[in-house]
Amino acid sequence: MSIARRGMLALVGALGIGAVAASAPGVAQAWEPQKPVEFVIMAGQGGGADKMARLMQTVIEKNGWSSKPLTPINKPGGSGAEALVHLKTKGGSDPDHTIMVTLNSFYTTPLRQPGLGVDIATFTPIARMAEDTFLLWVHKDSGITNIEEFVVAAKEAGNDWVMAGTGKLQEDQLLTDFLNAAYGLNMKYVPYKGGGKVAKQLAGQHANSTVNNPSEQEGFYASGDTVPLAAFTPDRLELFPDAPTFRELGQDFVYFMQRSVVGAPGMSDEAAAYYRELFQKVYESEDWQAYRKKKSLYGDFLSDQALMDYWMTEREIHKAMLSEMGAL
Amino acid sequence: MEILQHLSDGFLIALQPLNLGVVILGVVVGLFIGAMPGLGSVNGVAILLPMTFLVPPTAAIMFLAAIYYGAMYGGAISSIMLGIPGASTAVATTFDGRPLAIKGQADKALTAAALASFFGGTLSIMLFTGFAPALATIALDFGDPEIFALMLLAFATFIGLSGDDIPKTIFSICIGLVFSAVGLDIMSGEPRLIFFDIIGFMHGINFLVLAIGIYGIGEMLWTIEITRGESSMSKAVITVERILVNLKELLKTWKTGVMSSVLGFFVGILPAAGATPGSLMAYGVAKMTSRNPEDFGKGEIAGVVAPEAANNAASTGSMLPMLTLGIPGSPTTAILLGGMVIWGLVPGPRLFIDETEFVWGLIASLYAANFFAVVINILFIPLFLWMLKMPFTVLAPIIFVLSLVGGYAPTQDMHDVWLMLMFGVGGYLMRKLDYPLAPAVLAIVLGPIAEPALRQSLLIANGDASVFVTRPIAGPITIVALVLLVLPLLKLIRDRVWKRKLL
C-alpha cells in the first residue's frame, strides 16, 4: 500500500516536474496568443501583398506552428491609410493580437497624409520576409530590345508614350519619374488599380511600357509577349539573364518593394519575440525559400532594431523622392 | 477533335474518386456559403484556400472552383427566400425572385434559379471548352475605351427601360454613382468624400452594404408595413405536378437564358468586371427585350432566369483570363490565382500547353460541378420551402440578424453595419416615394469600373472624347448605348407633345 502510494507520489512528482520542465524553456518566450491573431493585409485581395500573406498563413497552418489561427483581413482603403489607422487603434486596445503585412505605402501614405497621425517609428518591427524587384517592360511587337532603342522611341513619342503603373504617387510612378529624369523623357503616367491590370495593359498594347514585378509579368514573358529591358536591382536577375541592371547602364538606381510583417504599436516584448520567431520559421521553411527563388525575390530576413533602422532609412529616401515630385 | 480528346482525358481525371469527392463537397459547401448573406464565393474561397494543401493541386482547384460554382447557385436562395442577396452576384435575383416568393411561387423561382444556373453554367463551359485560347485575345483587346463603352451600355439598358419613371431612374443612378465615388481616387491618389473624416469611408462604400441595406433591412420594413404583422409568408408547396407546370413555363424563357448566358460569359471574360455586373446587365437586357417589361420587378420568371444564367456563365468566363492570361476576371478568381501560384502553376498563355492535365481536368470538373450543383440544389428546395412557412414575426428577426452579419462579414467593420442600417431606412423611404432602387445598386457596382476607365481613356487620348466612337470595338458599343439612352427620351418628349395636342 505504502509502496503503491509512494509510487503514486513519485509519479505525481515526476509529472509535476515534467510539467515544469516542459514549460521551463518557454519561460523566455512564454507568451502565446490567447485568441485568433488578426492578420491585416495592407492591400486588396489577389494582389502581390495578398498572395504573399496567404502563403505565409498557409505555411504556418500547414506546419501547425501557431496554436491560434491567423485570420487575414484585407484593408486596402486609402493606399493603406485604413490599415495603418486600424493598427494604430488596435495598439491602444489589443496590441498583442494584431499584425500586418506591409509594403512601401507603409512609408509613403503616412508622409502624404499627415492628418492620419500615424508614425511608423512607433510600430513594432516583426520581420522583413523579402524585397520584390522591378523591371522595365515593353511589348515584343514594339521591336524594342534594349534601353537605347527604348529611349529613342520614347523620346520620339514624347508625351504620347504611355507608361501604365499601379496607383498615383506610388512605387511605379517614382520609377517612371526616375526614368523621365535620367533619360530626358516625357512619358505619360497612367495609374491603374493593381499590378495585374497594369500587366494586361501592356500585353494588350494599350500601354507602351510598364515597370512590373516579375510575378506580374511572368505569364506574358513566358509566352514571349513582353520583353524585360532592364532591372532596378543591384545584380542581374536569374530569371531574366538578358536584362542588364540600370547600374550596368550607368544609372546608379536601385529600388525594391518591401514585403514585411509589422506589429501594432505598444506590442509587449514577449509577444513581439513570439511573432519574430514564428516568421523566422516561415522564412526558413522550404515553401518560402522555394517561392523566393521562383519569384527571384531579394531581401534577407531582418527583424527587431535592424528592421526599424531599415524602415527609417527607406522613409527618408521616399520623403526625398516625394518632395522632388512635389507631392509633399 | 483534339479538343474532344483533351476533354475525355479531362473527364478521366475529374471522375477519379478523390476529385469527384472534392467536387461534391465543394458544391455543398459553396451552396451554403452562397446562401449566407454577406458571405459569397470570395469569402468561401479565401477562407478555404489554406485547407487545399492537403490534396494535390488539381483536386485543390477543383474544390475551390466547385465552391465558386456552388456559391453562384446558393446566392439565389436567400435572394428569393428572404429578399436579402445571398451574395453580391445574386443581387439582381432579388428583383423578381422575392416578389415571386411573396406571391406564393417560391418553388417556381427556386426551380427557375437552379435550372437557369445549370443552363448558364453548362453553356458557358461549352464556350470555354471550344474557344478558350481565341477568346483570351479578345479580352486583351479590351482597353479602357472599350470597357467604358460597355459600362455605358449597361447604364443605358437600365435607363432605356420603358415603364419606369425615367427622371427617378436617373436620380437613383446618380445617388449610386456618388456612393461609388467614396474612398481613394486611384487617378489622383487622394481620398475622396471622406464624410466627417470617418476613417471607415477610406475603403469606400462596399456595394453589398448598400444592397443588403436596401434589400434586407428596407425590404423587412416594407413587408412589416404592408402586412401590419399579420402575414404568414407565402404558402408555396412543391409537387411533381407543379414542377412540370413550372418547367413548361420555364421553357418559354429559353431565349432569355441563351442571351443572358452568352452576355454573362462575355462580361466575365473581361478583366475587372466579373459576375455581379454580368448578372445586372443580363437583367437589364432581359427587361429591355421582353414583350412585357412592365412585369419586371413584380415577379417575372425571366427576371430570375436572366441574372442566374448570367452569373454562372460569368463565373466560368472569369476563369478564362485567369488561366490564359494570369489576370483575374473577378475578385474570386483573383484568389484562385493566388492559390495557383502557391501550388506552383504559372497561369498565362503557356498554361494550356504546359499543364494540359491540370487545365482539362479543371474544365471537366466544371461540367461535373454544374451537374451536382443542380441536383443537390433541387433536392434541397422542399427544405427551403418549409423554412418559408415560418410566420413573418419569426422570419423578420432572422432577416434582421442575417443582414447585420452580412453587412459585417466582408470588411469586418462596424462602420459598415451602421451604414447598412441607414441605407435600409433610406431605401425604405425611397421605395415609399416610388423610386426604383435597382439602378442605384447597378451604379455602385459599375461606377468604380466605369469612372477610372473613362479617365484613363481620356488621359491617354489627351482629353479627346472621340476615342469612344472611333475605335473599332468601342465605337459600335458606344453608339448602341447612346441610341438606347436617347430613344426613351424621345419617346417621353413625343408623349408629352401628344398629350398637349390632345388638351
mmCIF file of C-alpha atoms in Angstrom, chain A residues 45-46 50-51 54-55 57-58 61-62 72-73 75-79 81-82 85 112-113 116 159-160 162 167-170 188-193 196-197 200-201 203-204 206 218-220 222-223 225 291 294-295, chain B residues 42 46-47 49-50 53 139-144 146-147 184 186-191 199-200 202-203 271-272 325 327 331 334-335 337-338 341-342 344-350 411-413 456 459-462 471:
data_model
loop_
_atom_site.group_PDB
_atom_site.id
_atom_site.type_symbol
_atom_site.label_atom_id
_atom_site.label_comp_id
_atom_site.label_asym_id
_atom_site.label_seq_id
_atom_site.Cartn_x
_atom_site.Cartn_y
_atom_site.Cartn_z
ATOM 1 C CA GLN A 45 -7.437 40.551 -52.372
ATOM 2 C CA GLY A 46 -5.455 38.940 -55.157
ATOM 3 C CA ASP A 50 -2.195 39.454 -50.542
ATOM 4 C CA LYS A 51 -0.731 36.424 -52.282
ATOM 5 C CA ARG A 54 -1.790 33.946 -47.768
ATOM 6 C CA LEU A 55 1.310 31.928 -48.495
ATOM 7 C CA GLN A 57 -0.577 31.909 -43.410
ATOM 8 C CA THR A 58 -0.614 28.619 -45.292
ATOM 9 C CA GLU A 61 -1.136 26.436 -40.737
ATOM 10 C CA LYS A 62 0.333 23.538 -42.650
ATOM 11 C CA PRO A 72 -6.433 37.524 -42.730
ATOM 12 C CA ILE A 73 -8.351 40.786 -43.204
ATOM 13 C CA LYS A 75 -7.771 46.669 -45.671
ATOM 14 C CA PRO A 76 -6.695 48.289 -48.926
ATOM 15 C CA GLY A 77 -8.582 51.555 -48.307
ATOM 16 C CA GLY A 78 -6.800 54.843 -48.962
ATOM 17 C CA SER A 79 -3.485 53.330 -50.142
ATOM 18 C CA ALA A 81 -4.329 54.511 -44.740
ATOM 19 C CA GLU A 82 -7.187 52.480 -43.341
ATOM 20 C CA VAL A 85 -5.045 53.655 -38.664
ATOM 21 C CA ARG A 112 1.385 62.076 -47.842
ATOM 22 C CA GLN A 113 -1.461 62.077 -45.316
ATOM 23 C CA LEU A 116 -3.784 60.316 -40.131
ATOM 24 C CA ASN A 159 4.015 62.795 -74.073
ATOM 25 C CA ASP A 160 2.131 60.187 -76.101
ATOM 26 C CA VAL A 162 2.062 55.712 -72.129
ATOM 27 C CA GLY A 167 -1.617 53.861 -58.239
ATOM 28 C CA LYS A 168 -0.788 57.544 -58.184
ATOM 29 C CA LEU A 169 2.375 58.781 -56.476
ATOM 30 C CA GLN A 170 3.345 55.249 -55.572
ATOM 31 C CA LYS A 188 2.725 59.948 -69.615
ATOM 32 C CA TYR A 189 1.975 58.040 -66.428
ATOM 33 C CA VAL A 190 -1.470 56.398 -66.277
ATOM 34 C CA PRO A 191 -2.447 54.835 -62.936
ATOM 35 C CA TYR A 192 -4.368 51.551 -62.628
ATOM 36 C CA LYS A 193 -5.574 49.541 -59.703
ATOM 37 C CA GLY A 196 -2.201 42.505 -62.807
ATOM 38 C CA LYS A 197 -4.227 45.140 -64.647
ATOM 39 C CA LYS A 200 -2.614 43.371 -69.071
ATOM 40 C CA GLN A 201 -2.464 46.919 -70.439
ATOM 41 C CA ALA A 203 0.059 42.714 -73.143
ATOM 42 C CA GLY A 204 -2.932 44.223 -74.970
ATOM 43 C CA HIS A 206 -2.858 49.721 -74.562
ATOM 44 C CA GLU A 218 5.884 36.138 -65.847
ATOM 45 C CA GLY A 219 2.957 34.624 -67.778
ATOM 46 C CA PHE A 220 3.303 37.070 -70.670
ATOM 47 C CA ALA A 222 6.889 33.013 -70.765
ATOM 48 C CA SER A 223 4.743 33.253 -73.888
ATOM 49 C CA ASP A 225 4.572 38.679 -75.485
ATOM 50 C CA TYR A 291 8.860 30.827 -53.552
ATOM 51 C CA LYS A 294 10.962 31.209 -58.144
ATOM 52 C CA LYS A 295 9.950 34.855 -57.992
ATOM 53 C CA VAL B 42 -14.853 35.367 -52.464
ATOM 54 C CA ALA B 46 -10.351 32.813 -49.351
ATOM 55 C CA ILE B 47 -11.215 31.025 -46.120
ATOM 56 C CA LEU B 49 -7.684 28.176 -49.626
ATOM 57 C CA PRO B 50 -5.174 27.089 -46.954
ATOM 58 C CA PHE B 53 -2.846 21.975 -49.350
ATOM 59 C CA ALA B 139 -10.143 40.024 -73.637
ATOM 60 C CA LEU B 140 -6.731 41.582 -74.249
ATOM 61 C CA ASP B 141 -8.130 43.817 -76.983
ATOM 62 C CA PHE B 142 -10.433 45.416 -74.470
ATOM 63 C CA GLY B 143 -8.698 48.587 -73.401
ATOM 64 C CA ASP B 144 -10.106 51.390 -71.303
ATOM 65 C CA GLU B 146 -13.940 49.599 -74.714
ATOM 66 C CA ILE B 147 -14.603 48.956 -71.047
ATOM 67 C CA LEU B 184 -9.470 56.583 -52.521
ATOM 68 C CA ILE B 186 -6.789 55.969 -57.783
ATOM 69 C CA MET B 187 -6.274 58.550 -60.520
ATOM 70 C CA SER B 188 -5.171 61.312 -58.164
ATOM 71 C CA GLY B 189 -4.108 59.164 -55.231
ATOM 72 C CA GLU B 190 -6.221 61.340 -52.954
ATOM 73 C CA PRO B 191 -9.001 60.288 -50.571
ATOM 74 C CA ILE B 199 -11.867 56.506 -41.364
ATOM 75 C CA GLY B 200 -14.358 53.817 -42.408
ATOM 76 C CA MET B 202 -11.485 55.246 -46.681
ATOM 77 C CA HIS B 203 -12.302 51.800 -48.064
ATOM 78 C CA PRO B 271 -10.896 41.650 -66.591
ATOM 79 C CA ALA B 272 -12.313 43.908 -63.890
ATOM 80 C CA LEU B 325 -3.603 35.491 -69.206
ATOM 81 C CA ILE B 327 -5.426 38.157 -64.997
ATOM 82 C CA PRO B 331 -12.387 39.027 -57.092
ATOM 83 C CA ALA B 334 -8.018 36.746 -58.029
ATOM 84 C CA ILE B 335 -7.796 34.486 -55.004
ATOM 85 C CA LEU B 337 -4.948 32.833 -58.990
ATOM 86 C CA GLY B 338 -3.081 33.307 -55.725
ATOM 87 C CA VAL B 341 0.819 30.489 -57.735
ATOM 88 C CA ILE B 342 1.250 28.808 -54.377
ATOM 89 C CA GLY B 344 3.491 26.158 -58.339
ATOM 90 C CA LEU B 345 1.456 26.644 -61.514
ATOM 91 C CA VAL B 346 2.190 29.624 -63.711
ATOM 92 C CA PRO B 347 -1.036 30.968 -65.175
ATOM 93 C CA GLY B 348 -0.599 32.546 -68.545
ATOM 94 C CA PRO B 349 -0.639 31.800 -72.221
ATOM 95 C CA ARG B 350 1.555 28.744 -71.753
ATOM 96 C CA THR B 411 -14.907 44.032 -44.193
ATOM 97 C CA GLN B 412 -15.407 43.146 -40.511
ATOM 98 C CA ASP B 413 -16.015 46.765 -39.702
ATOM 99 C CA GLN B 456 -7.734 56.602 -68.147
ATOM 100 C CA LEU B 459 -5.765 60.761 -70.181
ATOM 101 C CA ILE B 460 -4.261 58.516 -72.845
ATOM 102 C CA ALA B 461 -6.169 60.309 -75.621
ATOM 103 C CA ASN B 462 -5.158 63.768 -74.366
ATOM 104 C CA ARG B 471 -12.107 52.712 -82.080
#
